[in-house]
Amino acid sequence: MTVLGNLALWVAFLVGIWGALTGFMGGLLGRADLQQSARHAVFAMCAALLTAVFALEWALFHHDFNVEYVAAYTSRNLPIFYTWSALYAGQKGSLLFWASVLSVFGSLALTFTSRRHAPLLPYVAGVVCAVAAFFVTVMLFAANPFARLAFTPLDGNGLNPQLQNPGMVFHPPMLYLGYISMTIPYAFAMAALLSRRLDTDWLVAIRKWTLVSWLFLSIGLLLGMWWAYVELGWGGYWAWDPVENAALLPWLTMTAFLHSVMIQEKRGMLKKWNLALVIGSWLLSVMGTFITRSGVISSVHSFTQSPVGYYFLVFLILAAAASFTLYARRLPLLDAEARLESMVSREASFLFNNLLLVGIAFSVLWGTLFPILSELVQGTKVTVGPPFFNQVNIPLGLALLALTGIGPLIAWRRASLPNLKRQFAVPLTTGGFVGLILLVGGMRDGWALMAIALAGFVAATVGQEFARGARARHRQYGEPYALALARLVGRNRRRYGGYIVHTGILILFVAFAGMAFKTETQVTLRPGERATIRSPYGWTYRLTHLGISQYDALNRQVTAATLEVERDGKRLGVMTTEKRQHVDGLGRPTFQPSTEVGIRSDLREDLYIVLGGVVNGTEQAVFRFTINPLVWWVWYGGVVLVLGGLVVMWPGGGSPAVKRVQAGYAVRLVGKQ
Amino acid sequence: MADCTRREFFGLVGGLASTALYRPLPPSAAQDSLPGTGPSGKLWDPSRAGRPLPPVTARDNDAAIQAIEKQLKCTCGCNQDVYTCRTTDFNCTTSPAMHQRVLQLADRGKTAQGIIDQFVRENGVQILMAPPKRGFNLAGYFLPSALILAAAAVLVLVLRRWARAAAATPATSAPAASPAALDATAAELERLRRELDRLPG
């Protein structure tokens, strides 16, 4: 099967180069035969890469330990679930995954894009082939997943225990899907530049793709946070690790694009800015891959480092140079079709929103790269950890949260003073009221107080938008309020889906603020002994150590500590936390013992228990007890955000026909009064 | 083997089998206690529970010590501060040693800043979780905010210029039709604007 895999990679490589050449030449020369050939090349490359994936999965499932990748990331006793995910557990496999998914996305884009955009498609095929060919080149010449060992080990190393978690099965592919799908909007942007079709039409072609990409990135980031929380055992979900930052960067710029693109669609403005955002987002996604792969910045994601990072660096520099040179040459064709009419308008607020999003992205990038810069400038490498990022980014994040509430309150084109008064009255009162209650209630953490008060302001903004829309439909059509609300969302999915996303964001900010009140303590307990801890809500938890048991599971030896938990004298149940020593099929230890956290979640707080270890080989155990307020809301806010994203991208909501109906509804409403 | 009787053969097989299957029990196995019934029973195989740990002392939970350790980076390569590493990665031997060093310096009467300075002297500035606010590092802290503020100022100026330009040439820049084209009076248009303002968004 490795022969088949290698053969498939070579076919993909050659076809990819052919597709890139014919795509660009076909587009530039207007030759239909070359254009058709480029299109077929994308499909052929897709087939070849899927064959390579099949070959690697075959080797993984058949425990072909002569294949270096299989021996490095699996063992005979690895559960099937994780054997499948070993495809992207290591660098070589994830490169194959990247290239394959890109070819699938490319094929889908070529198949389902409207004929209206046909002149762009040869270039799209060319870009997809060129990018995929780069990944195949890295595989063939630096990181071949089908490389064989000189001997065949009896068993493999097994998968890193931290990766043996359901979150880790879905988190990497989701992030990759986000990164990879961003190539399609980038390909359309390059196609628009190359073909000089720089009206707003190309944006229509990529609208769904940008949303898909943003949605996958959002899910990937949230799953990564969940994985870090339940698996790593440090009691948090975001550590400003360089790889986390690398995933956040394109998410921020894509979010900026999803806002500014509305101005181009509605007013024909910001063409230059939008193109720069699409190109920048894609380059950031490649840079994210470079940071993950190169090890140029130390990171907890060290299981993916290798010299292939330098291939990415060269690719990144070449791609950036080519993209921005072309962009600069087309600038004269990118003049706005309209002008901004007032400083106090939705357009202006979106511009400030973009400024903050891109500013935060810059600040995160700056902090991530600052150790390298410091070494270059001062000759001293410094550490840039959470204290730095929190100090720099919390004020910016809160300003962004404020704009999340302000933007929807300001009218398009020009807002009048009476309109502003009417729009802001309820949200401002709500935000102020929430802040006052917290202050009177004794909250003294300034950032947390501001975050929750601003969340109140944004919640009132969103609530007001939904209430006014539903009331208008109720008055106009006599619909019951629930139906009016449902139809309001259904008829204008982009707008109200966006508000649902804003709701998710405000929930996330409140949840982040909760971590300011985290409490933790370490204790040593013998069986029967109790520890008492107080939560930020004033409750008293009593945890009784019941004892430790040891047993064997499929691929691990488990040491499990059990504790009985009471809160204010009421028994809540039994919690277990484990130490796991993973072993291979021959019973040999494969990694250092890992920790399995015990978590009890409710709406208000999480009780988070970690078994540190034992004293002198006895049942006397060292525990860390952490109380994390409002963590559940991170996951809930994430679900709301994703649901909002799905509403926005659900087909049909933004069609021209619906817009006409809405316009008619507005006119009738005015006429009726 | 040719002279071997059936009894001897089965005896030999039985002996070999019992030798092969024999696994001496660790001396501690018989001492394991049932949950909650013993003061502290021995584990069957303590090595499975990771590195043996000393009991936690009151000073391990001292808020002042933790605050110092949260500013110091563990040098084991985990990228975490000393406190987080020693309470998370229980296999790490570096962060407990750094913790002991912090306690040692505190016992000598050093202040929090004195302890941090001592670590910097011994390990370089890289030992800090965030660079000190001096020299080039100030750029690290303030450049993003300064750039955002500068960009905001430029944006305000540009937007004002655009708004003025749009006000000067409304007919060419705005798609809105003139009152004459709509066949409506100024008062009617004002009423229309007010009505539109009432609409959500």
Tab-separated table of C-alpha atoms in Angstrom, chain B:
chain	number	residue	atom	x	y	z
B	1	MET	CA	12.269	-38.758	26.826
B	2	ALA	CA	11.723	-42.227	25.422
B	3	ASP	CA	11.898	-43.722	28.934
B	4	CYS	CA	9.510	-41.164	30.345
B	5	THR	CA	6.298	-42.572	31.839
B	6	ARG	CA	2.930	-40.895	31.407
B	7	ARG	CA	2.923	-39.799	35.069
B	8	GLU	CA	6.401	-38.274	34.695
B	9	PHE	CA	5.388	-36.540	31.437
B	10	PHE	CA	2.293	-34.892	32.966
B	11	GLY	CA	4.269	-34.014	36.069
B	12	LEU	CA	6.886	-32.312	33.896
B	13	VAL	CA	4.245	-30.385	31.853
B	14	GLY	CA	2.429	-29.364	35.038
B	15	GLY	CA	5.668	-28.198	36.620
B	16	LEU	CA	6.640	-26.166	33.548
B	17	ALA	CA	3.189	-24.647	33.275
B	18	SER	CA	3.094	-23.639	36.916
B	19	THR	CA	6.600	-22.145	36.586
B	20	ALA	CA	5.564	-20.196	33.483
B	21	LEU	CA	2.355	-18.945	35.029
B	22	TYR	CA	3.908	-18.076	38.376
B	23	ARG	CA	4.046	-14.319	39.021
B	24	PRO	CA	5.390	-13.406	42.446
B	25	LEU	CA	3.060	-10.889	44.100
B	26	PRO	CA	4.670	-7.610	45.065
B	27	PRO	CA	5.167	-7.504	48.832
B	28	SER	CA	2.779	-4.594	49.140
B	29	ALA	CA	-0.168	-6.258	47.365
B	30	ALA	CA	-1.501	-7.971	50.448
B	31	GLN	CA	-1.505	-4.705	52.349
B	32	ASP	CA	-3.885	-2.821	50.055
B	33	SER	CA	-6.760	-1.363	52.009
B	34	LEU	CA	-10.373	-1.101	50.993
B	35	PRO	CA	-11.435	2.459	50.217
B	36	GLY	CA	-11.798	4.496	53.348
B	37	THR	CA	-11.046	1.619	55.715
B	38	GLY	CA	-7.345	2.019	56.288
B	39	PRO	CA	-5.176	4.924	57.272
B	40	SER	CA	-3.174	4.740	54.069
B	41	GLY	CA	-2.907	1.409	52.272
B	42	LYS	CA	-0.042	0.648	49.913
B	43	LEU	CA	-0.691	0.791	46.180
B	44	TRP	CA	-0.252	-2.379	44.135
B	45	ASP	CA	2.140	-0.630	41.739
B	46	PRO	CA	3.080	2.938	42.817
B	47	SER	CA	5.087	3.539	39.611
B	48	ARG	CA	1.819	3.662	37.686
B	49	ALA	CA	0.827	6.752	39.677
B	50	GLY	CA	3.758	8.777	38.415
B	51	ARG	CA	6.577	10.385	40.307
B	52	PRO	CA	6.266	10.024	44.098
B	53	LEU	CA	5.280	13.338	45.649
B	54	PRO	CA	5.944	14.838	49.056
B	55	PRO	CA	2.926	15.880	51.130
B	56	VAL	CA	1.658	19.407	50.462
B	57	THR	CA	2.702	21.973	53.030
B	58	ALA	CA	0.919	25.175	54.022
B	59	ARG	CA	3.583	27.184	52.205
B	60	ASP	CA	2.797	25.419	48.920
B	61	ASN	CA	-0.567	27.194	49.048
B	62	ASP	CA	0.824	30.534	50.240
B	63	ALA	CA	-0.734	33.232	48.040
B	64	ALA	CA	2.400	35.395	48.190
B	65	ILE	CA	4.619	32.509	47.046
B	66	GLN	CA	2.142	31.627	44.283
B	67	ALA	CA	2.100	35.247	43.088
B	68	ILE	CA	5.897	35.169	42.750
B	69	GLU	CA	5.857	31.816	40.973
B	70	LYS	CA	3.242	33.014	38.509
B	71	GLN	CA	5.773	35.575	37.276
B	72	LEU	CA	8.546	33.014	36.765
B	73	LYS	CA	8.770	30.670	33.812
B	74	CYS	CA	9.485	27.003	34.390
B	75	THR	CA	12.628	26.032	32.489
B	76	CYS	CA	11.509	22.470	31.718
B	77	GLY	CA	10.245	23.604	28.308
B	78	CYS	CA	6.552	23.490	29.188
B	79	ASN	CA	6.062	27.231	28.482
B	80	GLN	CA	4.157	27.619	31.751
B	81	ASP	CA	4.856	29.543	34.911
B	82	VAL	CA	6.403	27.723	37.869
B	83	TYR	CA	3.170	27.600	39.861
B	84	THR	CA	1.068	26.238	36.991
B	85	CYS	CA	3.696	23.683	36.040
B	86	ARG	CA	4.236	22.357	39.548
B	87	THR	CA	0.482	22.019	40.093
B	88	THR	CA	-0.215	20.561	36.628
B	89	ASP	CA	2.714	18.564	35.291
B	90	PHE	CA	3.405	16.267	38.186
B	91	ASN	CA	6.101	14.459	36.207
B	92	CYS	CA	8.191	17.631	36.039
B	93	THR	CA	11.092	17.848	38.469
B	94	THR	CA	12.179	21.339	37.408
B	95	SER	CA	9.225	23.351	38.739
B	96	PRO	CA	9.318	21.714	42.222
B	97	ALA	CA	13.031	22.548	42.381
B	98	MET	CA	12.304	26.155	41.367
B	99	HIS	CA	9.537	26.248	43.974
B	100	GLN	CA	12.003	25.106	46.623
B	101	ARG	CA	14.403	27.829	45.486
B	102	VAL	CA	11.648	30.440	45.887
B	103	LEU	CA	10.912	29.163	49.399
B	104	GLN	CA	14.614	29.172	50.209
B	105	LEU	CA	14.997	32.798	49.099
B	106	ALA	CA	11.858	33.778	51.014
B	107	ASP	CA	13.290	32.123	54.130
B	108	ARG	CA	16.381	34.285	53.743
B	109	GLY	CA	14.136	37.299	54.095
B	110	LYS	CA	14.077	38.390	50.464
B	111	THR	CA	11.080	40.390	49.290
B	112	ALA	CA	8.960	39.246	46.341
B	113	GLN	CA	10.798	41.596	44.000
B	114	GLY	CA	14.106	40.510	45.498
B	115	ILE	CA	13.310	36.873	44.753
B	116	ILE	CA	12.345	37.697	41.183
B	117	ASP	CA	15.501	39.779	40.715
B	118	GLN	CA	17.580	36.891	42.046
B	119	PHE	CA	16.013	34.519	39.492
B	120	VAL	CA	16.725	37.029	36.725
B	121	ARG	CA	20.355	37.298	37.855
B	122	GLU	CA	20.696	33.516	37.861
B	123	ASN	CA	18.763	32.692	34.670
B	124	GLY	CA	18.482	35.843	32.602
B	125	VAL	CA	15.445	37.909	31.744
B	126	GLN	CA	13.908	34.966	29.889
B	127	ILE	CA	12.905	33.531	33.262
B	128	LEU	CA	10.136	36.127	33.517
B	129	MET	CA	6.702	35.262	32.110
B	130	ALA	CA	6.453	38.791	30.679
B	131	PRO	CA	9.356	41.022	29.680
B	132	PRO	CA	10.183	43.879	32.065
B	133	LYS	CA	8.786	47.230	30.967
B	134	ARG	CA	11.973	48.947	29.882
B	135	GLY	CA	13.956	49.661	26.723
B	136	PHE	CA	12.869	47.841	23.592
B	137	ASN	CA	10.327	45.831	25.596
B	138	LEU	CA	8.217	48.979	25.905
B	139	ALA	CA	7.587	48.625	22.185
B	140	GLY	CA	6.225	45.162	22.921
B	141	TYR	CA	3.709	46.516	25.378
B	142	PHE	CA	2.694	49.776	23.787
B	143	LEU	CA	3.262	49.559	20.038
B	144	PRO	CA	-0.012	47.685	19.249
B	145	SER	CA	-2.130	50.134	21.272
B	146	ALA	CA	-0.199	53.125	19.907
B	147	LEU	CA	-0.664	51.915	16.331
B	148	ILE	CA	-4.354	51.296	16.882
B	149	LEU	CA	-4.786	54.791	18.327
B	150	ALA	CA	-2.814	56.322	15.463
B	151	ALA	CA	-4.836	54.335	12.924
B	152	ALA	CA	-8.053	55.428	14.655
B	153	ALA	CA	-6.964	59.070	14.421
B	154	VAL	CA	-6.146	58.665	10.716
B	155	LEU	CA	-9.452	56.894	10.176
B	156	VAL	CA	-11.352	59.754	11.827
B	157	LEU	CA	-9.596	62.283	9.588
B	158	VAL	CA	-10.239	60.242	6.451
B	159	LEU	CA	-13.878	59.655	7.347
B	160	ARG	CA	-14.397	63.358	7.999
B	161	ARG	CA	-12.875	64.196	4.630
B	162	TRP	CA	-15.062	61.614	2.903
B	163	ALA	CA	-18.146	62.880	4.725
B	164	ARG	CA	-17.388	66.477	3.715
B	165	ALA	CA	-16.773	65.438	0.132
B	166	ALA	CA	-20.015	63.484	0.084
B	167	ALA	CA	-21.916	66.470	1.487
B	168	ALA	CA	-20.455	68.674	-1.229
B	169	THR	CA	-21.462	66.326	-4.065
B	170	PRO	CA	-24.498	64.399	-2.884
B	171	ALA	CA	-26.013	63.768	-6.292
B	172	THR	CA	-22.983	62.062	-7.808
B	173	SER	CA	-21.866	60.022	-4.853
B	174	ALA	CA	-25.114	58.864	-3.321
B	175	PRO	CA	-27.538	56.633	-5.118
B	176	ALA	CA	-30.435	58.442	-3.406
B	177	ALA	CA	-32.708	60.197	-5.859
B	178	SER	CA	-33.410	63.927	-5.738
B	179	PRO	CA	-36.734	65.236	-4.366
B	180	ALA	CA	-37.820	66.107	-7.883
B	181	ALA	CA	-37.189	62.603	-9.153
B	182	LEU	CA	-39.296	61.199	-6.359
B	183	ASP	CA	-41.987	63.774	-6.896
B	184	ALA	CA	-42.110	64.428	-3.151
B	185	THR	CA	-41.866	67.546	-1.071
B	186	ALA	CA	-39.041	68.144	1.417
B	187	ALA	CA	-41.501	67.662	4.260
B	188	GLU	CA	-42.601	64.317	2.849
B	189	LEU	CA	-38.980	63.220	2.505
B	190	GLU	CA	-38.275	64.232	6.079
B	191	ARG	CA	-41.291	62.218	7.203
B	192	LEU	CA	-40.000	59.250	5.176
B	193	ARG	CA	-36.577	59.564	6.799
B	194	ARG	CA	-38.179	59.607	10.264
B	195	GLU	CA	-40.224	56.530	9.437
B	196	LEU	CA	-37.171	54.717	8.131
B	197	ASP	CA	-35.310	55.645	11.297
B	198	ARG	CA	-37.965	53.851	13.284
B	199	LEU	CA	-37.347	50.616	11.438
B	200	PRO	CA	-34.975	48.220	13.143
B	201	GLY	CA	-31.360	48.622	12.071
